[in-house]
CSV table of C-alpha atoms in Angstrom, one decimal:
chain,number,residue,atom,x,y,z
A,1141,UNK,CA,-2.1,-0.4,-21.6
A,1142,UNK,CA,-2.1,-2.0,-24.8
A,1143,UNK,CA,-1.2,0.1,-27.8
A,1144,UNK,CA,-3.0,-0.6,-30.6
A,1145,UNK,CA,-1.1,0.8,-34.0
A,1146,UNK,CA,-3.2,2.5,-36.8
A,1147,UNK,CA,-2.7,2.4,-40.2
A,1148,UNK,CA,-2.0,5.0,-42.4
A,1149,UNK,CA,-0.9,8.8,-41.9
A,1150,UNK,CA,-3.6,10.4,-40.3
A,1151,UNK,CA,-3.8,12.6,-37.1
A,1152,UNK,CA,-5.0,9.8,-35.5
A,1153,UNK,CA,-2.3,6.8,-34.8
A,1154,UNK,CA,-3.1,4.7,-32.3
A,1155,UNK,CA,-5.9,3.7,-30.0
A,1156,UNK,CA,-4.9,2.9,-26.0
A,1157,UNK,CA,-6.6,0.2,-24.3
A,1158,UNK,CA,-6.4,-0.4,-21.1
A,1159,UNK,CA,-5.0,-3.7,-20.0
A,1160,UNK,CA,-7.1,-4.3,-17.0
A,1161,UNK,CA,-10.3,-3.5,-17.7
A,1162,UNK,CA,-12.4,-1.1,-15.5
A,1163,UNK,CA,-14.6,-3.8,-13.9
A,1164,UNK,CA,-16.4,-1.9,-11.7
A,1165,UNK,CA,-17.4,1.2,-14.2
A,1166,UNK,CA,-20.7,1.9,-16.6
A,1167,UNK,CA,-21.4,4.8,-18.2
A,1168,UNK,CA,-25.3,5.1,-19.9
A,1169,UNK,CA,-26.3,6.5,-22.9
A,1170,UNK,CA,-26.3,10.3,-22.2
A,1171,UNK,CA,-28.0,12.1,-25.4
A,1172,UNK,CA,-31.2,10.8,-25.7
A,1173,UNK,CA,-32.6,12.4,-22.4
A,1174,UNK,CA,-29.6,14.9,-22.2
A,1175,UNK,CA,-28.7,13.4,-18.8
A,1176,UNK,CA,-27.1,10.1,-17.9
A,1177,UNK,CA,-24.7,7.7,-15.1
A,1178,UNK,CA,-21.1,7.7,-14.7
A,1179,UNK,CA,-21.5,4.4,-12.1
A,1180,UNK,CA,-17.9,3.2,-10.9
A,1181,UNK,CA,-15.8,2.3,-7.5
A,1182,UNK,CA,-13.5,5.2,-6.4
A,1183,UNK,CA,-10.4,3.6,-7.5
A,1184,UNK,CA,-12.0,3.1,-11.0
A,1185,UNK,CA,-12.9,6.8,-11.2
A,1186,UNK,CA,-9.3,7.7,-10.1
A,1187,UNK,CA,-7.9,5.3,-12.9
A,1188,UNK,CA,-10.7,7.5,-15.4
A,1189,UNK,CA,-9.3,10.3,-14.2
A,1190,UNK,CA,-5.3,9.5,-14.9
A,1191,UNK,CA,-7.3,8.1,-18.5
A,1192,UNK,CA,-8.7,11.1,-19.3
A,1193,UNK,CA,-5.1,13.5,-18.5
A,1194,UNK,CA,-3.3,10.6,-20.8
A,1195,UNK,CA,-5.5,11.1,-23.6
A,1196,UNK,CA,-5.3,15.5,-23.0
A,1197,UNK,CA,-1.0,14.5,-23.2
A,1198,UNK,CA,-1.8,11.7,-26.5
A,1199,UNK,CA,-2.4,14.4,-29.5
A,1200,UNK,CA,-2.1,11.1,-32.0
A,1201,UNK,CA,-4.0,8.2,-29.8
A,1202,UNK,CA,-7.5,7.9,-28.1
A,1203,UNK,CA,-8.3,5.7,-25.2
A,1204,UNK,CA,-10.9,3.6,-25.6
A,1205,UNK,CA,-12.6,2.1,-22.4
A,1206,UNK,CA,-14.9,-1.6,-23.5
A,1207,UNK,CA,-17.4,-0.8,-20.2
A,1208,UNK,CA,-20.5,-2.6,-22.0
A,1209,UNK,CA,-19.2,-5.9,-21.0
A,1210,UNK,CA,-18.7,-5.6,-17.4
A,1211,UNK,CA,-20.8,-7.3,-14.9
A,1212,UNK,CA,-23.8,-5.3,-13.7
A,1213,UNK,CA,-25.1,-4.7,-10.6
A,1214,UNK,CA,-28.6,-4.1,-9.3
A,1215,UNK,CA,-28.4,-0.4,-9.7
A,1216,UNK,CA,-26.6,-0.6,-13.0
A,1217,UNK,CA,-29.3,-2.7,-14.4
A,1218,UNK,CA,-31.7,-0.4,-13.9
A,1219,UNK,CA,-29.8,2.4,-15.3
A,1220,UNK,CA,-29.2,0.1,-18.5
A,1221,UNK,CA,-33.0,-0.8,-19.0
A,1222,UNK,CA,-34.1,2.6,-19.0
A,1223,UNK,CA,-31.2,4.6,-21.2
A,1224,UNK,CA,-28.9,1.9,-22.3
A,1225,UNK,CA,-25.4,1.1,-21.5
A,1226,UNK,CA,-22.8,2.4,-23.8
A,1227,UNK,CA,-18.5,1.9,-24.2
A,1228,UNK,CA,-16.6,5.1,-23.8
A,1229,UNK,CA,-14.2,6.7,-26.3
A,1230,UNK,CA,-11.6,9.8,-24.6
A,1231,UNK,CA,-9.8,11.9,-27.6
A,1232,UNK,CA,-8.2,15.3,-28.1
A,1233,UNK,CA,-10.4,17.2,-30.4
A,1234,UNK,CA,-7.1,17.6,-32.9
A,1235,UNK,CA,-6.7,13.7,-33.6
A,1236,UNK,CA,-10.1,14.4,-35.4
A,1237,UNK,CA,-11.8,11.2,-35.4
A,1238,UNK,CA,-15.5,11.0,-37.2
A,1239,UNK,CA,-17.8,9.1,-34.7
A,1240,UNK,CA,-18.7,7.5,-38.1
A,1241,UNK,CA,-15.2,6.1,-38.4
A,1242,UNK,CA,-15.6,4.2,-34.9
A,1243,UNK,CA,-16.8,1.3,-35.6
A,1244,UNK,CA,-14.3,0.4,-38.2
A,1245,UNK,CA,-11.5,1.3,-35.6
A,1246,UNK,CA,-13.5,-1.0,-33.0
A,1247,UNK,CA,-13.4,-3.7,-34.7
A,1248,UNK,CA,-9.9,-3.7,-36.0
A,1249,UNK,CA,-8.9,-3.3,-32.4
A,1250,UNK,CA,-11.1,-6.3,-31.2
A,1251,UNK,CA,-10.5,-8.5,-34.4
A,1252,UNK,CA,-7.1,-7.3,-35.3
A,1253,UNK,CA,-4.3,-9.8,-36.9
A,1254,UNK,CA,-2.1,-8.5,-33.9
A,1255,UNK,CA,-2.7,-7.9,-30.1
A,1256,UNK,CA,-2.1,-4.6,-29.0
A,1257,UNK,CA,1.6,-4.5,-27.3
A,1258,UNK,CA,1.4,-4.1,-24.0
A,1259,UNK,CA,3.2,-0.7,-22.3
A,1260,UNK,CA,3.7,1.5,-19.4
A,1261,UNK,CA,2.5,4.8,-19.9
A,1262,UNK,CA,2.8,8.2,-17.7
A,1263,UNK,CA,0.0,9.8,-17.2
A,1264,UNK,CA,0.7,14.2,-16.3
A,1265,UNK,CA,-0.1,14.2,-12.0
A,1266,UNK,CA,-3.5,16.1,-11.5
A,1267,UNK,CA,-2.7,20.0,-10.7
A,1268,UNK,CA,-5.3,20.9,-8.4
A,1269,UNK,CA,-5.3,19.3,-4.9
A,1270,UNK,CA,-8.5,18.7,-2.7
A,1271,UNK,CA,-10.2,22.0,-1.7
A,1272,UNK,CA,-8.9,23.9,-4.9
A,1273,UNK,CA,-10.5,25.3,-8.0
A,1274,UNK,CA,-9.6,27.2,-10.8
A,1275,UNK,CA,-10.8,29.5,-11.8
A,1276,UNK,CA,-11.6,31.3,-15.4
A,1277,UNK,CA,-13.5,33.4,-16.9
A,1278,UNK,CA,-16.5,32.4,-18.4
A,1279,UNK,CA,-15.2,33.0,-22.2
A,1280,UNK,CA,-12.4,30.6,-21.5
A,1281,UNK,CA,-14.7,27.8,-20.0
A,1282,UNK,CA,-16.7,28.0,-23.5
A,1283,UNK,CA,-13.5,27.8,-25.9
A,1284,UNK,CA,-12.4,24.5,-23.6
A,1285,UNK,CA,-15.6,22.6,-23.3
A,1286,UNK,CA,-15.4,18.9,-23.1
A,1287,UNK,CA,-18.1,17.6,-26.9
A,1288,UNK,CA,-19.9,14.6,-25.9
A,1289,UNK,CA,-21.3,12.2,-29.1
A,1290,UNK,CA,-22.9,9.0,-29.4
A,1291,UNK,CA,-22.7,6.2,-31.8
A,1292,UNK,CA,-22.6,2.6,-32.1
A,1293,UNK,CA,-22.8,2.3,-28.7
A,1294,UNK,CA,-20.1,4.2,-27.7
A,1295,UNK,CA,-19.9,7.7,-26.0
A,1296,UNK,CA,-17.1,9.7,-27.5
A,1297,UNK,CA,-15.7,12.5,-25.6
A,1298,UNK,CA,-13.1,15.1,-27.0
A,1299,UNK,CA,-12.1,18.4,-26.0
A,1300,UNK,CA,-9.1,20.7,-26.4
A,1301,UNK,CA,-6.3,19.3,-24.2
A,1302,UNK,CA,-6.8,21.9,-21.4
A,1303,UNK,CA,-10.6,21.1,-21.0
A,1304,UNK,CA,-9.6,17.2,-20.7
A,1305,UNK,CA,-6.6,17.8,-18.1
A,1306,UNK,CA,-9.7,19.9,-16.4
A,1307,UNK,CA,-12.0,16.9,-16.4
A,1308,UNK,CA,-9.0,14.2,-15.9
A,1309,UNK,CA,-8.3,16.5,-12.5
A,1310,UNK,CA,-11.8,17.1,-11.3
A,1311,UNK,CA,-11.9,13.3,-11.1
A,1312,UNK,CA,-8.8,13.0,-9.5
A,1313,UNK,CA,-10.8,14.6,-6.6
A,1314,UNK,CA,-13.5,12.1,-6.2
A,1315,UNK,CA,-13.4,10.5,-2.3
């Protein structure tokens, strides 16, 4: 990953990048029809799922995930011409980042004086293993939703921690 330090003494303190990209992942616009793609290999969606669980552990850093640029195949172009592609922003809920504040952060991470430092992180192992579920009642599922925005290209998802180690294992599922 690289680690890209913020300034100042907000909640929010560093955005995580990873160092090789996802190449073989897209993700479309979702809110404009209310329904969208997640498009990417197996071993992509495995390393979006191990993302997602690092940002539910990260309560001061989002990962941020530059899928616009990759290289698109037939069935990704067609996706893209009809709802647009978009970049994809995973943060806890508490670091409280205003989707209006993105594209300031974007660009200092693109254009920044520095490069990000390069590090190892851990991500928590998934806690459900093929063929399980867990379950909750239905007033827990609503206080633990996963909020989806959009802007400036990007789609930013943030959730309470629980709600993204939820997501981060159902993905760890995918065969």
């Amino acid at each position: 990953m690289r680690v890209h330090d913020l300034p100042g003494e907000s909640s929010l303190r560093r955005v995580l990048v990873p160092a090789t990209p996802l190449r073989r992942m897209h993700i479309t616009k979702v809110l404009w029809h209310h329904s969208g793609a997640l498009i990417g290999s197996q071993a992509d969606l495995l390393r979006l799922g191990a993302l997602v669980r690092l940002a539910a552990a990260s309560p001061h850093s989002l990962v941020y995930l530059p899928l616009r640029e990759n290289v698109r195949s037939e069935a990704v172009t067609y996706w893209a011409d009809g709802q647009g592609l978009a970049d994809l922003v995973i943060a806890r809920s508490d670091t409280a980042l205003r989707p209006s504040a993105w594209p300031t952060l974007r660009s200092s991470v693109r254009r920044g004086l520095k490069v990000g430092a390069l590090a190892t992180m851990r991500t928590p192992a998934p806690r459900l293993q093929p063929g399980e579920r867990q379950s909750a009642k239905e007033w827990e599922r609503e206080r633990h939703q996963l909020r989806a925005t959009e802007h400036a290209d990007t789609l930013l998802l943030s959730g309470s921690a629980r709600a993204m180690h939820e997501v981060g294992d159902e993905l760890h599922l995918v065969r």
